[in-house]
mmCIF file of C-alpha atoms in Angstrom:
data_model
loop_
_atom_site.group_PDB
_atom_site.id
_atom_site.type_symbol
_atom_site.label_atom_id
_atom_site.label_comp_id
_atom_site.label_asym_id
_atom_site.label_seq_id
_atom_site.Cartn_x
_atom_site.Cartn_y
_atom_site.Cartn_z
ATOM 1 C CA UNK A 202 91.942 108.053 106.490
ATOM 2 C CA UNK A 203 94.358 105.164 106.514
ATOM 3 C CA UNK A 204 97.514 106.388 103.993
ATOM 4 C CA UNK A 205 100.326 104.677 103.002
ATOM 5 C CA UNK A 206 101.677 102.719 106.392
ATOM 6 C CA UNK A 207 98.671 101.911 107.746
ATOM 7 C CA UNK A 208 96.917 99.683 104.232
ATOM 8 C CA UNK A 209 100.675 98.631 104.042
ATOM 9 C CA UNK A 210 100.593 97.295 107.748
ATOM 10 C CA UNK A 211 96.670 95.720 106.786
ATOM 11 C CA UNK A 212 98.143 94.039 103.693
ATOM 12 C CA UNK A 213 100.927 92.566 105.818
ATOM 13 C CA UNK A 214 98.248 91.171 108.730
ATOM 14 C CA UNK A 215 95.413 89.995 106.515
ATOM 15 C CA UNK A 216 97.963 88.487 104.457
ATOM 16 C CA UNK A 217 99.407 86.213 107.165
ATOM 17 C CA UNK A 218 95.952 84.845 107.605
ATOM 18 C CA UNK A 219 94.256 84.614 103.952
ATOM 19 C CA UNK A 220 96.703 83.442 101.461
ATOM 20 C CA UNK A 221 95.938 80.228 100.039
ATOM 21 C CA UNK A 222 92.415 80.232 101.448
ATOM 22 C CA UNK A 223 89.229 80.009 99.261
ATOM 23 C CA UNK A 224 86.307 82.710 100.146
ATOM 24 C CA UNK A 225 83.447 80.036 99.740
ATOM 25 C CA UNK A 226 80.611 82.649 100.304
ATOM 26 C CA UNK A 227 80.280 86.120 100.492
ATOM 27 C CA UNK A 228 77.373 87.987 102.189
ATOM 28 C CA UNK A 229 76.580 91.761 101.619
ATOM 29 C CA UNK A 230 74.710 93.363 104.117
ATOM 30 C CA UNK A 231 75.098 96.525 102.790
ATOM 31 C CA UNK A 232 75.330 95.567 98.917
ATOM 32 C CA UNK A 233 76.204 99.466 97.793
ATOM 33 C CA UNK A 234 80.033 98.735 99.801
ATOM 34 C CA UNK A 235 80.787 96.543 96.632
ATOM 35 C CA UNK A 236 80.472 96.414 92.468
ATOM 36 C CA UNK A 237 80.966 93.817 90.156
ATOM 37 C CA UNK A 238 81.955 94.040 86.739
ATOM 38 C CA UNK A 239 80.269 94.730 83.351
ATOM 39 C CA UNK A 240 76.770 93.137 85.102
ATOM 40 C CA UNK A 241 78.049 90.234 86.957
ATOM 41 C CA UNK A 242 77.643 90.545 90.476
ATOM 42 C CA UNK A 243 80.301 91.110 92.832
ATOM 43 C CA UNK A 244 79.508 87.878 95.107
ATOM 44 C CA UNK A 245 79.572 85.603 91.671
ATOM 45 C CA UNK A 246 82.825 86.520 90.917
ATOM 46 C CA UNK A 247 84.472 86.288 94.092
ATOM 47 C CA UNK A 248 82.744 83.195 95.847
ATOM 48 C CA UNK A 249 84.359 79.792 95.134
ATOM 49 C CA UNK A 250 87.510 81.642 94.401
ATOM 50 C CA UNK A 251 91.314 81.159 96.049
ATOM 51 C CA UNK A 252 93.018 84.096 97.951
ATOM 52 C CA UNK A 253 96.338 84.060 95.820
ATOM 53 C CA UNK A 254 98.140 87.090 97.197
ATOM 54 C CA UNK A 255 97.531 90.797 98.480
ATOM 55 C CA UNK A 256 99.529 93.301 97.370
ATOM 56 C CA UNK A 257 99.076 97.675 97.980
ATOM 57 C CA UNK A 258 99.244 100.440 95.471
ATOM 58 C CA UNK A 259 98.823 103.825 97.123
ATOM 59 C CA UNK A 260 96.077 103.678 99.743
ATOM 60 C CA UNK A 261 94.377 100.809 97.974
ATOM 61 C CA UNK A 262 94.462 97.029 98.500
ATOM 62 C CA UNK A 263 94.733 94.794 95.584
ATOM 63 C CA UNK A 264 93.388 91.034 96.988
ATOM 64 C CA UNK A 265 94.326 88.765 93.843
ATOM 65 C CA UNK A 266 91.825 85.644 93.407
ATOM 66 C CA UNK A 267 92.244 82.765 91.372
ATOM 67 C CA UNK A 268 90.840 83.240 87.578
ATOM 68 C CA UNK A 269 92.337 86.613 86.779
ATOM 69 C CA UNK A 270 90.335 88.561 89.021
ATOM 70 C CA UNK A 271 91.047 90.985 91.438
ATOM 71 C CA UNK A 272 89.263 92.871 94.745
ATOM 72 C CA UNK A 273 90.187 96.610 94.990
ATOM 73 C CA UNK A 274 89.404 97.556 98.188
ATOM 74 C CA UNK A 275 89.985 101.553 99.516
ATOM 75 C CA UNK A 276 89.340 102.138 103.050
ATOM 76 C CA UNK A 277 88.514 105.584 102.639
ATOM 77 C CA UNK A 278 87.696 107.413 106.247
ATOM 78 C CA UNK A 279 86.703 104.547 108.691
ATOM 79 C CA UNK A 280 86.820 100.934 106.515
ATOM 80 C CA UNK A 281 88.538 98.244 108.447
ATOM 81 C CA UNK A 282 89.218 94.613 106.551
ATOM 82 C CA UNK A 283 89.007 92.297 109.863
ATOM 83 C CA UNK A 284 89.474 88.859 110.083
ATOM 84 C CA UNK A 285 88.596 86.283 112.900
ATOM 85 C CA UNK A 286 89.379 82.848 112.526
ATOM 86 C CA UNK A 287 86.225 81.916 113.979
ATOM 87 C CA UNK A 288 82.599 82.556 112.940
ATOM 88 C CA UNK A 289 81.349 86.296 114.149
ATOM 89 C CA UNK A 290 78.460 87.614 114.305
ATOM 90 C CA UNK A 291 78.437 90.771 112.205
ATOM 91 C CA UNK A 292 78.880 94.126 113.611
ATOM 92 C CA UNK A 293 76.399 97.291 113.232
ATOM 93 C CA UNK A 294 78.791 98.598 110.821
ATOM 94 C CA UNK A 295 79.939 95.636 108.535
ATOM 95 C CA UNK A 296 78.657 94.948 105.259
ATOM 96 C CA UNK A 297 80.646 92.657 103.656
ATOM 97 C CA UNK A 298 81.090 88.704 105.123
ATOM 98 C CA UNK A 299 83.698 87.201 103.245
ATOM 99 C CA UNK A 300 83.294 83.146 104.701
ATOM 100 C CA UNK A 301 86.653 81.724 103.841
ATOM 101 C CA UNK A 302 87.509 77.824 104.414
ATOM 102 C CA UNK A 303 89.220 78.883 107.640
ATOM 103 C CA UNK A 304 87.935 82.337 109.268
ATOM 104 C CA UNK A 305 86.173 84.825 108.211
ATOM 105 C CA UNK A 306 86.792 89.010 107.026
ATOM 106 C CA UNK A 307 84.780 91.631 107.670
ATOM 107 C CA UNK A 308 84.315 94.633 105.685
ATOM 108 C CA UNK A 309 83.051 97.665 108.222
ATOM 109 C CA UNK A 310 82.844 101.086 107.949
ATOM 110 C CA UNK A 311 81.021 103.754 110.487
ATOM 111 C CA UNK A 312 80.676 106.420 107.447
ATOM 112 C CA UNK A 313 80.074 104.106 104.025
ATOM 113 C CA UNK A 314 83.040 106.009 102.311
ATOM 114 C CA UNK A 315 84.527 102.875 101.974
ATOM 115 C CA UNK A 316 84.401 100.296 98.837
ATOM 116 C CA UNK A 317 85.229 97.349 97.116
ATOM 117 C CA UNK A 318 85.696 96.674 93.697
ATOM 118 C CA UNK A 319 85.642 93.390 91.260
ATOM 119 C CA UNK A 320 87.767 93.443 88.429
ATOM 120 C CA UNK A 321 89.507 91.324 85.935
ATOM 121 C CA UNK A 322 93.326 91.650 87.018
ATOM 122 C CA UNK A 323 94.123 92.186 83.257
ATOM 123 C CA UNK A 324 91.988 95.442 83.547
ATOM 124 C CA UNK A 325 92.788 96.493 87.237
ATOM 125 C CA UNK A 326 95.306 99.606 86.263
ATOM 126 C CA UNK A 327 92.876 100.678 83.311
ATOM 127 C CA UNK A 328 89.904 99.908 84.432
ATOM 128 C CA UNK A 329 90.015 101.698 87.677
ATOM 129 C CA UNK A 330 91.141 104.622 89.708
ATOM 130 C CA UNK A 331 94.868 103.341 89.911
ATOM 131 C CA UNK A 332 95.720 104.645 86.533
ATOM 132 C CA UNK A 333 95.976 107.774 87.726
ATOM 133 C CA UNK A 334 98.126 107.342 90.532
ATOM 134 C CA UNK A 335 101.861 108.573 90.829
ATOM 135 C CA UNK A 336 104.715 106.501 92.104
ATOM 136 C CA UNK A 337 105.612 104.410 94.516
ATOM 137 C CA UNK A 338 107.583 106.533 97.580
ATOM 138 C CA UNK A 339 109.205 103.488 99.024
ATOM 139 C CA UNK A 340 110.194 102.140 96.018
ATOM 140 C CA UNK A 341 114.139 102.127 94.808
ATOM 141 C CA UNK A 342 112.701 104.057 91.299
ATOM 142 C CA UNK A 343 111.201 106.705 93.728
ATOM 143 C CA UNK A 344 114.417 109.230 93.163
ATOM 144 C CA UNK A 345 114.686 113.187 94.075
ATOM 145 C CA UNK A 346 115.067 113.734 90.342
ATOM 146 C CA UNK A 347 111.174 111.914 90.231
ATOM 147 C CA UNK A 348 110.089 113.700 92.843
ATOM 148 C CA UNK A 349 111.307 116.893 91.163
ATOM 149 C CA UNK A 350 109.761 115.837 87.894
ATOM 150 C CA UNK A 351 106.632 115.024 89.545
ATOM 151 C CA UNK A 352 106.515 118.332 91.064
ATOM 152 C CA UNK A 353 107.794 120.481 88.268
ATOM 153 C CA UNK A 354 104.242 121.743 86.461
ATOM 154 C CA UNK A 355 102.925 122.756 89.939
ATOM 155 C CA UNK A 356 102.467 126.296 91.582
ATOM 156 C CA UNK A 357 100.595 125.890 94.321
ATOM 157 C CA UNK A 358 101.684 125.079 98.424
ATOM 158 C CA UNK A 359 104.043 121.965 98.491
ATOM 159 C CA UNK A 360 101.766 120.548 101.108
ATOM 160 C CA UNK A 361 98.994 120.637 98.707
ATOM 161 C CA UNK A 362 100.901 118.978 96.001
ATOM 162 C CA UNK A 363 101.819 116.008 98.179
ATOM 163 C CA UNK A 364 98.669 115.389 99.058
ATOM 164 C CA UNK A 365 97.923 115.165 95.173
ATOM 165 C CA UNK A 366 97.491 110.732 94.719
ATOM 166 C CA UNK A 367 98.364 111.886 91.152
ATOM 167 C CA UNK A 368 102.040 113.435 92.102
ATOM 168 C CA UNK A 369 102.972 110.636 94.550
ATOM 169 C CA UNK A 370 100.414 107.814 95.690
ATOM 170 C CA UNK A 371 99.894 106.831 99.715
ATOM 171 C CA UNK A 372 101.302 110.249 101.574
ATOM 172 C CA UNK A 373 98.491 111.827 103.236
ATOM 173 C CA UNK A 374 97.617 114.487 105.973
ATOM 174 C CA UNK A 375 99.321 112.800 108.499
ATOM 175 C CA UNK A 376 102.515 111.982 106.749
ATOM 176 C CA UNK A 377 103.256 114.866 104.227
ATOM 177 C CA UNK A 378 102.940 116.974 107.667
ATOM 178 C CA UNK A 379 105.333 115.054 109.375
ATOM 179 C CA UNK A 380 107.970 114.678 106.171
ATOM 180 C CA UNK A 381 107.748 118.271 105.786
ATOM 181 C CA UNK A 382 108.528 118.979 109.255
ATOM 182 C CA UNK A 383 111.607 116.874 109.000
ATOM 183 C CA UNK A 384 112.790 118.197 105.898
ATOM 184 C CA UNK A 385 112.537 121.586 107.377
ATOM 185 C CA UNK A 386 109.888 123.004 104.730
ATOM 186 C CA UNK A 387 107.104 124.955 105.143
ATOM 187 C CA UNK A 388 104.266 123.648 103.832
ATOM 188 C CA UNK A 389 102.942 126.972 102.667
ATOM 189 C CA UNK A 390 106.356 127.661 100.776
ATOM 190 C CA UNK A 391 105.275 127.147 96.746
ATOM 191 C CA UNK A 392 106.221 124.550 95.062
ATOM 192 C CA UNK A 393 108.151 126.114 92.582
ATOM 193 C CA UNK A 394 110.360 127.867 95.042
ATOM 194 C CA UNK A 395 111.996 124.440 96.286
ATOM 195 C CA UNK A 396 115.572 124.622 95.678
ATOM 196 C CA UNK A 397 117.755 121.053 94.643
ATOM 197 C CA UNK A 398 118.740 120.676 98.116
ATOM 198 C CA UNK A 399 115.563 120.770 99.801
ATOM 199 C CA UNK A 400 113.536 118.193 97.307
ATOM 200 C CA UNK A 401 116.389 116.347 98.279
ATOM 201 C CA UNK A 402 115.785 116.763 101.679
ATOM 202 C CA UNK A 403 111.789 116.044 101.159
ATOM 203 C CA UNK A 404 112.393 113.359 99.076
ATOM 204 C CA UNK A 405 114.044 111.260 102.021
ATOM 205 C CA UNK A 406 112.073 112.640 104.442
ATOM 206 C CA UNK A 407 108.883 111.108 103.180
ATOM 207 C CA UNK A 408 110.826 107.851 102.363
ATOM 208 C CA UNK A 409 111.617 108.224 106.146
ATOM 209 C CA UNK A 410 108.588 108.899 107.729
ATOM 210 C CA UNK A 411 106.979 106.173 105.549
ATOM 211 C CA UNK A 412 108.946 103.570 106.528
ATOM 212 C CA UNK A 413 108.628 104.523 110.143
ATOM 213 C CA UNK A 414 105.407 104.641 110.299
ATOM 214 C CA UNK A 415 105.289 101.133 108.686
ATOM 215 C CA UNK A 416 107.495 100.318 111.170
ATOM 216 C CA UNK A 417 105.286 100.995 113.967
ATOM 217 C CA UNK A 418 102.148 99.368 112.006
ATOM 218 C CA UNK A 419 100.907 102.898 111.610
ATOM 219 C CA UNK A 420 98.848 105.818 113.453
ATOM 220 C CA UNK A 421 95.703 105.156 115.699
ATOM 221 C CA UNK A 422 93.457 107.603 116.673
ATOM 222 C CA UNK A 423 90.332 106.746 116.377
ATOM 223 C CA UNK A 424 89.061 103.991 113.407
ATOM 224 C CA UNK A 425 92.835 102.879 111.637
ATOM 225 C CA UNK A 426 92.962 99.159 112.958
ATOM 226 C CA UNK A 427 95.306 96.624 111.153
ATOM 227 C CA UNK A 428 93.112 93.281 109.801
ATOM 228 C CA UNK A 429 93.636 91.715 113.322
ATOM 229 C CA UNK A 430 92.398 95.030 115.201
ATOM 230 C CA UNK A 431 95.396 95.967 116.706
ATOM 231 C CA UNK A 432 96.341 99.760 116.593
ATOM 232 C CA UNK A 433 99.237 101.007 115.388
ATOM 233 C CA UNK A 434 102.001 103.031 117.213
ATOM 234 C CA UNK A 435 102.971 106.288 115.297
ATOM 235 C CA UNK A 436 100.931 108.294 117.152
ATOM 236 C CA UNK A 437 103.845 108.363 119.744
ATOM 237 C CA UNK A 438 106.645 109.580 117.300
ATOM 238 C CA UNK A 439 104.509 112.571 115.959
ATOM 239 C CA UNK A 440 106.352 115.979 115.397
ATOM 240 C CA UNK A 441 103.821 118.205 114.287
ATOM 241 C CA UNK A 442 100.366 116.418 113.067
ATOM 242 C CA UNK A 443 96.995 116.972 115.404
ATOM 243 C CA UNK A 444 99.785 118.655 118.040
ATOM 244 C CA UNK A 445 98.389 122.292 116.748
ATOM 245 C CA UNK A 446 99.259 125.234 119.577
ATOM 246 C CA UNK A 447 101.582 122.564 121.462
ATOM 247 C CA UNK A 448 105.105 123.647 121.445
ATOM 248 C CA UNK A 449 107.284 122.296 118.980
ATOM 249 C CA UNK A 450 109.516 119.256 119.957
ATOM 250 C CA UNK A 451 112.985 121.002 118.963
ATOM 251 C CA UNK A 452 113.170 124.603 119.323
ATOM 252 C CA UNK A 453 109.559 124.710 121.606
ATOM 253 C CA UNK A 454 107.819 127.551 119.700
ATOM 254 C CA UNK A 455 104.179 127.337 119.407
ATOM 255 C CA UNK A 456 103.648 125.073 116.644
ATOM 256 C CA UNK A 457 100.560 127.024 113.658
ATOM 257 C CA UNK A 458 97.869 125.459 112.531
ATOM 258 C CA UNK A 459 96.317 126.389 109.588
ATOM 259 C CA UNK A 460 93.493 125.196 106.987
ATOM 260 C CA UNK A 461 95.628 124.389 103.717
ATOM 261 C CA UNK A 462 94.060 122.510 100.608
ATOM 262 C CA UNK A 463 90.818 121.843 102.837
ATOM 263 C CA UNK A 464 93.026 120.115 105.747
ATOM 264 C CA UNK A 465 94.033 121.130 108.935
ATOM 265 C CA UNK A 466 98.038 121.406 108.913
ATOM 266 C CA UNK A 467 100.282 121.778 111.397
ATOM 267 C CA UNK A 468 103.935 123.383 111.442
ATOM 268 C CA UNK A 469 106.815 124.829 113.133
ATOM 269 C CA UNK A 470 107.315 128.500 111.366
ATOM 270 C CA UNK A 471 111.129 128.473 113.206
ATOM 271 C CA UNK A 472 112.271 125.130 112.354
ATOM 272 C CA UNK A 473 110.245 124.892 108.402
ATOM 273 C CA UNK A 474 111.372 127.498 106.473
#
């Protein structure tokens, strides 16, 4: 699933190409990847209108049109937002067209997790699933003492809490393995038994590892493409994540891997504590 660095890296691409341009049709192939709002379809409210900006919040795109509306698009598993600046014949696995006044996107995704959302911008943070989200981790309000705040009613494994959108939106599987591994935590150790110093230490670990993975325009391996299908380049700096039973980078023990909040995590027990 793309997390934080990889929709930030899509926002940053598709942006380049699609601000300022008008989508002047839309065609849904699969009609089920998309809503509208309060009965009025999704290709009514978005056709005819300007591409104003795209910004992220968590693992979701925000596209803002012209009018006070707003697309919401999460990628979920395998979505891709692709755009050619040519006409292309759709894929076997798009299902949204968007026919701008230069180029085209393409909405695609091999296991339909994926979907995209009309919405009056007024309503987008009420009306929808970004309510619920936590903070920003890149962001200069983002502090330890948040972090600690954010933390502070849970009891459970600190990996399972970071992967919690509600604690701290965009860190995922990838990432919260790769932040804790830096930070020198265990991701089995309980929330609740992190001292000052070490949500210190996680705290700029995951700011960190974000920005690095940003940096690299994220981690490809198999579906993550950025909007002009380029992969990303994270997969090369990887610690811990998908290297299960390889030997750890630093001290070269035989890095554990273990089922934890329903995903497979990887760690060093000699270097996390």
């Amino acid at each position: 699933m793309p997390e934080l660095p990889e929709v930030e890296t899509i926002r940053r691409t598709l942006a380049g190409h699609v601000a300022g341009l008008v989508i002047n049709e839309v065609e849904l192939i699969w009609p089920k990847a998309v809503s509208g709002w309060e009965g009025q379809p999704f290709e009514v409210l978005v056709a005819g209108r300007k591409i104003k900006t795209i910004d992220r919040r968590g693992k979701y795109l925000l596209i803002r049109l012209e009018e006070d509306i707003t697309l919401i698009a999460h990628m979920r598993m395998t979505g891709r937002l692709n755009y050619y600046s040519e006409k292309k014949e759709p894929e076997k696995h798009t299902h949204v067209v968007f026919r701008l006044d230069q180029g085209e996107v393409h909405f695609s995704d091999v296991r339909k997790f994926g979907r995209i959302q009309a919405i009056p911008t007024p309503l987008c943070v009420s009306g929808s699933a970004l309510c619920k989200l936590g903070p920003e981790p890149l962001e200069q309000e983002f502090t330890p003492e948040v972090l600690k705040e954010r933390l502070s009613r849970k009891k459970l494994p600190v990996k399972a809490a970071l992967l919690d959108q509600h604690v701290l939106a965009g860190l995922g599987n990838i990432y919260a393995d790769e932040a804790l591994f830096r930070a020198g935590i265990s991701p089995l150790r309980r929330v609740d038994t992190l001292s000052e110093e070490e949500l210190a230490k996680l705290h700029q670990a995951i700011r960190e590892v974000l920005q690095a993975g940003i940096d690299a325009q994220g981690t490809s391996f198999r579906d993550y493409r950025d909007a002009n299908g380029e992969k990303g380049s994270f997969e090369q700096a990887l610690q811990v994540y998908g290297r299960g039973g390889e030997p750890c980078k630093i001290c070269g023990q035989t890095l554990e891997q273990v089922r934890l909040a329903g995903r497979t995590t990887v760690y060093c027990s000699k270097c996390q504590k």
